[in-house]
Amino acid sequence: MAGTDRSKESRTGGPAVVLVQPQLGENIGMVARAMMNCGLGELRLVAPRDGWPNPAAEAPASGARAVLKAARVYETLCEALADCHFSYATTARPRGIIKEVFTPKGTAADLRRRIGEGQKTALVFGAERTGLEAEDVALCDVIVNVPLNPAFSSLNLAQAVLILGYEWYQSGDETPEAYLQTGESPPADKGEVSAFFERLEDELDSVNFFWPDHKRPSMVRNLRSLFNRLEPTQQDIRTLHGVVSALIMARKKRGPRK
Amino acid sequence: MAGTDRSKESRTGGPAVVLVQPQLGENIGMVARAMMNCGLGELRLVAPRDGWPNPAAEAPASGARAVLKAARVYETLCEALADCHFSYATTARPRGIIKEVFTPKGTAADLRRRIGEGQKTALVFGAERTGLEAEDVALCDVIVNVPLNPAFSSLNLAQAVLILGYEWYQSGDETPEAYLQTGESPPADKGEVSAFFERLEDELDSVNFFWPDHKRPSMVRNLRSLFNRLEPTQQDIRTLHGVVSALIMARKKRGPRK
């Protein structure tokens, strides 16, 4: 059944994933799962070897059965791409074909731009063993190649879909590359931190920790710098106060260290 | 057997991959394959459920059995990390833990910096069903979280390793985001392109294609711009010359179009 129902097509806003002559139902299921991980929902199958629907796809799809259910089947890649404006052939070995080659990251940026302009796009993947035939690649606009260990670069089908989907998702995601996960406790403010330092330094002064006197300023500075590196939360400061109290108690119990 | 043989450790220059209590041998095999895809060679197993070596890991590892063979087994995560300076806990659910959180991309950048400084690093992954326990996360320095569809973000073990390994590999890879794959044919130079344009325009002039006259300059400009968009190779230019010759022949055969 060729694609006639256009109403569902922009369900996800992302590219369609087209599998050309996929062999194992298990792999189709794992592709569906990888797609859902990445917020992609539109799966197109070109002449799946074992027919469709294929019960073998169900379990590996795990929570992504909705993607399988919405999958559409085509007889040829040409039909599967009929309503698309731009398509990307994923292939590791573009022998003698003259085409632009994108990395997955470059693909994601290009997808965002084209989809933003209202273009319908498709990522095209070949069969498990053979990959895309030259005729299939020729039908697509550009090639996508995943830069990986040249001595061992073949990805299985679901992993290739995952890498492309991952880059698609990242290109629209704004998570900073690193941030502090503080749980329920907000970061301590400088007043709370200073109050802790002053208490700690008072206690340490009481046992002449900062000795000799002329080294006191640099010793205090180093100690403050050490705890500041923690970027302490309010809970951290409470914990540190507790540790100081406990150590003082231990000292009192054992008697002062000589 | 705890890690004593340091000579093998920097085999790959990349981080070690540490699997905590992995359950299925199949998954360990797929992890090895994903590692090798990404140029990672150092696998550490903490208390694998089914013992080690595990024959079930062999087939899924496909060409990456060398990674399995070199894997080392530890009783605890603490032992597996004993020689590491910095470790990254991959976990989707860092409940109430106060730690820095990295994306895979941020992790890759941080790994490059630390490894460049001579630090030994480890990426730590939990068991298939349960992920890392809070105690395991506490042993690591930072958390890695893969930003994915929040409604469906759980990755299987090998896919999580693949994403981290992929970002590690990309961070050291210099493939441009898009480039022209020209096969054996180098790009045409401007002289070859101009010669083709002139021939084409002469032929088109001979049948008064550029009409009316005052529109000629913009029509020529549009046509040149159309073919320039191809970024033609030398082979493309030869092909286009051939097409022009063939069309002229067809015209001669059929007689001039009226």
XYZ file of C-alpha atoms in Angstrom:
516
model
C 0.000 0.000 0.000
C 1.590 3.201 -1.172
C 1.556 6.344 0.924
C -1.734 8.055 0.516
C -2.530 9.068 4.069
C -0.617 12.319 4.356
C -2.311 13.326 7.568
C -0.054 11.104 9.646
C 3.156 12.037 7.976
C 4.236 14.974 10.028
C 3.428 13.195 13.264
C 6.938 13.620 14.608
C 8.301 16.518 12.681
C 11.396 14.391 12.011
C 12.550 12.504 8.941
C 10.934 9.233 7.889
C 13.108 6.148 8.378
C 13.062 3.929 5.289
C 14.354 0.352 5.497
C 15.033 -1.219 2.103
C 14.446 -4.984 2.019
C 15.035 -5.557 5.719
C 15.538 -9.236 6.465
C 14.963 -10.011 10.143
C 11.828 -8.938 11.992
C 13.974 -8.645 15.142
C 15.994 -5.913 13.481
C 12.888 -4.026 12.411
C 11.727 -4.151 16.033
C 15.050 -2.830 17.297
C 14.939 -0.067 14.700
C 11.494 0.946 15.988
C 12.873 1.103 19.517
C 15.870 3.212 18.466
C 13.529 5.517 16.542
C 11.306 6.047 19.556
C 14.375 6.723 21.725
C 15.120 9.581 19.368
C 11.598 10.899 18.958
C 11.139 9.536 15.432
C 7.827 7.893 14.595
C 7.538 7.349 10.856
C 8.805 3.967 9.636
C 8.600 2.895 5.981
C 9.431 -0.626 4.852
C 10.383 -1.433 1.278
C 9.697 -5.091 0.398
C 10.479 -6.596 3.814
C 11.733 -10.144 3.205
C 9.388 -11.874 5.639
C 6.292 -9.821 4.844
C 4.463 -7.422 7.103
C 3.249 -7.334 9.826
C 5.943 -9.603 11.267
C 5.377 -10.936 14.806
C 9.156 -11.323 15.278
C 9.437 -7.534 15.399
C 7.152 -7.129 18.412
C 9.270 -8.139 21.411
C 12.461 -6.333 20.341
C 10.446 -3.152 19.788
C 9.547 -3.307 23.482
C 7.675 -0.069 24.249
C 7.866 1.143 20.648
C 5.137 -1.020 19.129
C 3.213 2.085 18.123
C 5.989 2.772 15.614
C 5.587 -0.733 14.151
C 1.835 -0.356 14.013
C 2.086 2.881 12.063
C 4.706 1.478 9.649
C 3.843 1.558 5.959
C 4.959 -0.901 3.311
C 6.059 -0.108 -0.248
C 7.130 -2.288 -3.144
C 10.008 -0.083 -4.286
C 12.230 2.604 -2.818
C 11.016 4.900 -5.567
C 7.448 4.606 -4.235
C 8.572 4.993 -0.641
C 10.263 8.296 -1.505
C 7.551 9.625 -3.823
C 6.311 12.293 -1.405
C 9.779 13.222 -0.079
C 11.739 16.285 -1.131
C 15.134 15.144 0.053
C 16.595 11.791 1.037
C 19.813 10.610 2.639
C 21.318 7.219 1.729
C 23.254 5.693 4.602
C 26.054 3.642 3.160
C 29.568 2.781 4.172
C 30.827 2.058 0.698
C 29.811 4.592 -1.950
C 31.792 2.994 -4.784
C 32.275 5.309 -7.702
C 29.208 7.411 -6.994
C 29.513 11.171 -7.212
C 27.438 12.650 -4.429
C 27.714 14.903 -1.462
C 28.636 12.966 1.701
C 27.376 14.062 5.129
C 28.380 12.973 8.598
C 25.456 12.154 10.924
C 25.964 15.543 12.541
C 25.968 17.315 9.185
C 22.849 15.331 8.283
C 21.060 16.492 11.416
C 21.839 20.134 10.683
C 20.707 19.731 7.085
C 17.507 17.946 8.209
C 16.650 20.754 10.628
C 17.075 23.338 7.898
C 15.047 21.449 5.296
C 12.277 20.430 7.684
C 12.150 24.035 8.875
C 11.497 25.009 5.254
C 8.642 22.502 5.069
C 10.488 19.785 3.162
C 9.565 16.154 3.723
C 12.763 14.151 4.344
C 13.823 10.495 4.602
C 16.779 8.576 5.999
C 17.285 5.442 3.889
C 18.933 2.265 5.196
C 19.861 -0.880 3.268
C 19.440 -4.576 4.034
C 21.418 -6.094 6.907
C 24.013 -7.982 4.898
C 24.332 -6.102 1.669
C 23.509 -2.502 2.541
C 22.053 -0.248 -0.123
C 22.463 -1.212 -3.769
C 23.986 1.374 -6.100
C 20.557 1.836 -7.715
C 19.052 2.730 -4.337
C 21.848 5.167 -3.572
C 21.327 6.822 -6.963
C 17.673 7.497 -6.035
C 18.757 9.456 -2.957
C 20.069 13.007 -2.918
C 23.106 12.623 -0.700
C 25.092 9.996 1.141
C 25.475 9.679 4.914
C 28.607 8.030 6.184
C 29.300 7.447 9.890
C 32.974 8.100 10.638
C 34.050 5.102 12.739
C 37.079 2.854 13.190
C 38.057 2.244 9.560
C 39.255 -1.250 10.457
C 35.823 -2.183 11.823
C 33.135 0.217 10.776
C 30.094 -1.924 10.017
C 27.148 -1.127 12.268
C 24.105 -3.299 12.585
C 20.875 -1.842 11.262
C 19.388 -0.619 14.548
C 22.693 0.914 15.592
C 22.977 2.862 12.350
C 19.422 4.142 12.876
C 20.276 5.000 16.487
C 23.328 7.092 15.527
C 21.378 9.081 12.952
C 18.407 9.449 15.297
C 20.687 10.440 18.141
C 22.250 13.249 16.112
C 18.785 14.343 14.986
C 17.634 14.531 18.596
C 20.796 16.301 19.791
C 20.448 18.938 17.090
C 17.191 20.008 18.698
C 18.222 19.504 22.311
C 19.561 22.228 24.545
C 21.014 20.256 27.439
C 24.319 21.935 28.334
C 27.385 19.724 27.855
C 27.946 19.753 31.607
C 25.825 20.971 34.501
C 25.532 20.336 38.199
C 22.836 17.901 39.224
C 21.924 19.146 42.685
C 19.022 16.862 43.502
C 16.667 18.673 45.867
C 19.333 20.891 47.371
C 20.066 24.264 45.767
C 23.651 25.513 45.585
C 24.884 27.189 48.759
C 25.274 30.942 48.535
C 28.549 32.646 49.310
C 27.293 33.677 52.780
C 26.631 30.066 53.790
C 29.992 29.021 52.425
C 31.828 31.836 54.215
C 30.091 31.050 57.499
C 31.321 27.472 57.219
C 34.877 28.586 56.421
C 34.911 30.944 59.410
C 33.709 28.245 61.763
C 36.204 25.735 60.387
C 39.063 28.210 60.637
C 38.069 29.163 64.233
C 38.121 25.520 65.249
C 41.452 24.950 63.506
C 42.888 28.106 65.113
C 41.906 26.725 68.517
C 44.377 23.879 67.998
C 47.022 26.024 66.221
C 46.521 24.233 62.902
C 47.677 27.272 60.887
C 51.295 27.320 61.889
C 53.729 29.063 61.492
C 51.806 32.332 61.630
C 53.239 33.861 58.463
C 51.930 30.893 56.474
C 48.389 31.321 57.808
C 47.094 33.446 54.882
C 48.223 30.985 52.199
C 47.041 27.977 54.223
C 43.597 29.541 54.658
C 43.502 30.399 50.995
C 44.349 26.844 49.950
C 41.751 25.358 52.267
C 39.012 27.708 51.023
C 39.970 26.994 47.482
C 39.766 23.244 48.101
C 36.204 23.408 49.443
C 35.149 25.952 46.839
C 36.056 23.485 44.117
C 33.141 21.385 45.386
C 30.653 24.040 44.318
C 28.843 23.011 47.507
C 25.081 22.820 47.799
C 23.242 23.862 50.950
C 23.058 20.181 51.881
C 26.834 19.856 51.387
C 27.422 22.738 53.788
C 25.149 21.117 56.406
C 27.026 17.847 55.942
C 30.386 19.590 56.363
C 29.201 21.367 59.515
C 28.160 17.955 60.835
C 31.564 16.479 60.039
C 33.333 19.326 61.867
C 31.068 18.916 64.895
C 31.635 15.177 64.941
C 35.415 15.522 64.734
C 35.397 18.030 67.630
C 33.296 15.599 69.636
C 35.740 12.806 68.848
C 38.597 14.999 70.024
C 36.789 15.833 73.266
C 36.020 12.178 73.895
C 39.578 11.038 73.279
C 40.993 14.079 75.002
C 42.987 16.695 73.144
C 45.685 15.479 70.805
C 49.047 16.452 72.127
C 41.790 -11.187 38.886
C 42.504 -7.578 39.614
C 44.293 -5.301 37.188
C 48.017 -5.785 37.471
C 49.118 -5.806 33.851
C 49.465 -2.104 33.129
C 51.264 -2.648 29.864
C 48.040 -3.393 28.020
C 46.052 -0.544 29.484
C 46.798 2.202 27.052
C 46.310 -0.060 24.040
C 43.670 2.181 22.565
C 44.343 5.524 24.146
C 40.622 5.681 24.938
C 38.688 5.153 28.138
C 38.114 1.697 29.608
C 34.539 0.430 29.367
C 33.369 -1.054 32.675
C 30.217 -3.197 32.794
C 28.857 -3.693 36.302
C 27.141 -7.075 36.793
C 26.208 -7.577 33.160
C 23.620 -10.325 32.775
C 23.507 -11.669 29.220
C 26.613 -12.842 27.387
C 24.947 -11.679 24.145
C 24.960 -8.128 25.439
C 28.627 -8.316 26.425
C 29.374 -9.472 22.880
C 27.410 -6.608 21.357
C 29.192 -4.173 23.661
C 32.547 -5.511 22.391
C 31.413 -4.941 18.818
C 30.240 -1.388 19.540
C 33.560 -0.706 21.292
C 35.565 -1.885 18.328
C 33.405 0.216 15.981
C 34.550 3.203 18.000
C 38.192 2.247 18.397
C 37.863 1.263 22.064
C 39.629 -1.906 23.194
C 39.652 -2.120 26.958
C 36.698 -3.968 28.484
C 36.350 -4.570 32.238
C 33.652 -6.785 33.713
C 32.528 -6.513 37.321
C 30.989 -9.762 38.586
C 29.343 -10.873 35.320
C 26.278 -12.927 36.254
C 27.082 -15.954 34.096
C 30.823 -16.026 34.792
C 33.642 -15.404 32.370
C 34.572 -16.334 29.687
C 31.026 -16.728 28.400
C 30.572 -18.525 25.035
C 27.279 -16.655 24.464
C 29.272 -13.473 23.938
C 31.264 -14.787 20.980
C 28.850 -14.685 18.046
C 27.345 -11.257 18.794
C 30.860 -9.818 19.083
C 31.372 -10.856 15.451
C 34.755 -9.428 14.419
C 35.453 -7.965 17.857
C 36.437 -11.141 19.699
C 39.854 -9.661 20.456
C 38.081 -7.202 22.768
C 36.407 -10.108 24.611
C 39.674 -11.989 24.858
C 41.424 -9.021 26.427
C 38.567 -8.355 28.882
C 39.433 -8.435 32.567
C 37.172 -9.462 35.419
C 36.871 -7.813 38.839
C 34.816 -8.624 41.911
C 33.798 -5.070 42.703
C 33.526 -1.760 40.894
C 35.933 -0.334 43.434
C 38.608 -2.798 42.269
C 37.819 -2.194 38.599
C 38.397 1.540 39.064
C 41.451 1.266 41.336
C 43.943 2.435 38.683
C 41.619 5.070 37.144
C 41.871 8.791 37.822
C 38.420 9.737 36.635
C 35.246 7.789 35.956
C 31.881 8.546 34.366
C 28.722 6.791 35.569
C 26.157 6.385 32.807
C 22.733 6.536 34.356
C 19.346 7.788 33.330
C 18.039 8.285 36.829
C 20.420 10.037 39.201
C 18.002 10.171 42.134
C 19.047 12.639 44.785
C 22.735 12.449 43.983
C 24.687 15.667 43.781
C 27.141 15.365 40.913
C 28.121 17.033 37.733
C 26.142 15.691 34.751
C 27.699 15.474 31.281
C 26.143 14.832 27.908
C 27.961 12.219 25.777
C 29.486 15.068 23.801
C 30.614 16.859 26.947
C 32.010 13.524 28.157
C 34.033 13.079 24.976
C 35.561 16.538 25.308
C 36.360 15.920 28.958
C 37.875 12.500 28.152
C 40.131 14.006 25.474
C 41.394 16.623 27.921
C 42.019 14.176 30.767
C 43.580 11.500 28.588
C 45.745 14.202 27.041
C 46.963 14.994 30.558
C 47.815 11.331 31.095
C 44.788 10.418 33.209
C 43.389 6.912 33.079
C 39.612 7.094 32.554
C 36.616 4.747 32.646
C 33.060 4.780 31.352
C 30.871 2.783 33.754
C 27.630 1.048 32.719
C 25.113 -0.751 34.945
C 23.269 -4.043 34.580
C 20.692 -4.397 31.806
C 17.552 -4.190 33.908
C 18.466 -2.140 36.898
C 21.224 0.182 35.693
C 23.816 1.408 38.151
C 23.031 1.249 41.863
C 23.380 4.458 43.850
C 26.484 2.988 45.540
C 28.113 2.483 42.136
C 27.256 6.000 41.042
C 28.756 7.375 44.249
C 32.083 5.700 43.389
C 32.249 7.578 40.079
C 33.263 11.198 39.641
C 30.511 12.434 37.370
C 27.296 11.283 35.732
C 26.682 10.866 32.013
C 23.145 11.229 30.803
C 22.123 10.783 27.154
C 19.514 13.381 26.220
C 16.800 11.371 24.419
C 13.033 11.275 24.100
C 12.014 11.750 27.749
C 8.970 9.536 27.193
C 11.154 6.633 26.036
C 14.779 7.110 26.914
C 16.016 3.696 28.004
C 18.772 2.376 25.766
C 19.964 -1.181 25.776
C 23.479 -1.758 27.061
C 25.280 -1.996 23.709
C 23.460 1.058 22.403
C 24.482 3.133 25.403
C 28.102 2.028 24.880
C 27.777 2.846 21.175
C 26.570 6.398 21.796
C 29.399 7.139 24.226
C 31.951 5.450 21.964
C 30.585 7.275 18.931
C 31.025 10.661 20.609
C 34.516 9.643 21.743
C 35.427 8.729 18.170
C 33.869 11.879 16.685
C 35.772 14.084 19.101
C 39.001 12.853 17.511
C 37.745 12.669 13.944
C 38.173 15.417 11.395
C 35.727 14.372 8.679
C 34.002 17.553 7.516
C 30.241 17.637 8.131
C 29.655 17.590 4.382
C 31.979 17.046 1.460
C 31.732 15.990 -2.164
C 32.454 12.340 -2.836
C 33.837 12.506 -6.356
C 34.880 8.905 -6.867
C 37.788 8.842 -9.285
C 36.868 12.075 -11.007
C 38.301 15.368 -9.704
C 36.132 18.488 -9.686
C 35.989 20.308 -13.013
C 37.878 23.589 -13.106
C 36.165 26.824 -14.078
C 37.655 26.640 -17.584
C 36.051 23.276 -18.292
C 32.766 24.488 -16.884
C 32.853 27.711 -18.932
C 33.673 25.796 -22.122
C 30.600 23.645 -21.556
C 28.398 26.684 -20.903
C 29.623 28.357 -24.078
C 28.949 25.306 -26.164
C 25.504 24.850 -24.629
C 24.604 28.489 -25.119
C 25.820 28.416 -28.766
C 23.619 25.434 -29.461
C 20.664 27.043 -27.730
C 21.258 30.300 -29.615
C 21.109 28.340 -32.870
C 17.468 27.529 -32.138
C 16.648 30.934 -30.578
C 16.151 29.446 -27.115
C 17.031 32.732 -25.403
C 14.066 34.795 -26.424
C 13.145 37.625 -26.229
C 16.603 39.146 -26.631
C 16.461 41.486 -23.653
C 15.900 38.492 -21.385
C 18.956 36.668 -22.711
C 21.371 37.843 -19.960
C 19.150 36.713 -17.087
C 18.254 33.430 -18.807
C 21.943 32.662 -19.353
C 22.668 33.581 -15.739
C 19.941 31.280 -14.429
C 21.110 28.399 -16.601
C 24.743 28.780 -15.520
C 23.690 29.023 -11.940
C 21.631 25.829 -12.269
C 24.581 23.792 -13.564
C 27.017 25.425 -11.171
C 24.928 24.185 -8.268
C 26.007 20.689 -9.325
C 29.620 21.452 -8.410
C 30.373 19.312 -11.482
C 33.308 16.934 -11.695
C 35.300 16.466 -14.903
C 33.266 13.325 -15.502
C 30.027 15.286 -15.038
C 31.153 17.782 -17.678
C 31.952 14.948 -20.114
C 28.528 13.438 -19.404
C 26.798 16.781 -20.009
C 28.664 17.293 -23.284
C 27.507 13.819 -24.283
C 23.896 14.675 -23.416
C 24.048 17.860 -25.497
C 25.542 15.974 -28.465
C 22.895 13.277 -28.186
C 20.032 15.775 -28.060
C 21.400 17.564 -31.147
C 21.609 14.243 -32.911
C 18.018 13.454 -31.940
C 16.936 16.814 -33.329
C 18.766 16.186 -36.604
C 17.247 12.733 -36.901
C 13.714 13.957 -36.241
C 14.264 17.108 -38.209
C 14.207 20.523 -36.560
C 11.383 21.235 -34.163
C 9.147 23.813 -35.628
